[in-house]
Amino acid sequence: MPETALSIGGLRFRLQLPTLPRVDREIAPFTETAEEPWDVAVDYRPDEAVSDAEVSVSPAADRVTVRYHPKLAYRFAALRGCLMYIPMEQVLLAHRRFFLHASFVASPYGGLLFTGNSGVGKSTQAELWRAHRGGTVINGDRAIVARETDGWRAYGSPYAGSSGYYVKRDEPVRAVVLLEQAEENRVERAPKGEAFRKLLLQISVDHSRTYDVVQLCDLVTELVDTVPVCRLRCTPDIRAVETLEQALKGGELNGCQ
């Protein structure tokens, strides 16, 4: 069967389908040559015994099987549709990584993850770093944060919302920035308990899967123990960049709390 390979969040996916799917624009940067080794093999199988589509995941989340009725083959004509049937949150957690609702910027100081509730200004702060400090916006909506053997890294992903940023690039995480709108700019380390609670609110997880929730809590605990998490009360202008930059250069955001 034809094979398509993708690299998402530092994992290599092999997708095997009856026919090769169309490559959507936001997914094209993440395509690879179909060569082993794989981290996750995904097999799509037409099956008249199912009425719609059924998905199963191996215990190690290294194999996903999607069985679907042949009349639904049109759903898998494009990679966007194929990815919709991969329980990506579950797969990522099994490999010690997760989606964070954040704007991810590669800055001169390392990877910055701007997170917070919708409308708080994540995209604005990312664009300010791009415009005034030569930063590169890697993803504007759902970055993938991974606990690698050498530390924490953030990855771009094809899940970019309306931001239009879906760059295949990864960076070590320099800081996670919890945004708050304010009339004056101020940055300070967030207490670990607060950082844990606020980050959990911005991470996608299937709450019906207790084991996944426990895994996620363990990962977030480790993240706030080892990566600077700060609160940035900020204005939507260059002064916010200068305030955060001063903290990054001055050492306030170095090391653990």
XYZ file of C-alpha atoms in Angstrom, residues 45-55 66-72:
18
model
C -8.167 0.072 6.325
C -11.484 0.036 4.422
C -13.781 -2.406 6.181
C -17.422 -3.057 5.306
C -17.965 -4.510 8.788
C -17.891 -1.008 10.365
C -20.674 1.490 9.806
C -18.542 4.624 10.163
C -14.936 4.688 11.391
C -13.240 3.005 14.325
C -9.827 3.877 15.746
C -8.225 3.340 11.458
C -10.965 1.078 10.072
C -13.614 2.813 7.994
C -16.497 1.887 5.727
C -15.446 2.109 2.052
C -18.160 4.675 1.326
C -16.233 7.085 3.612
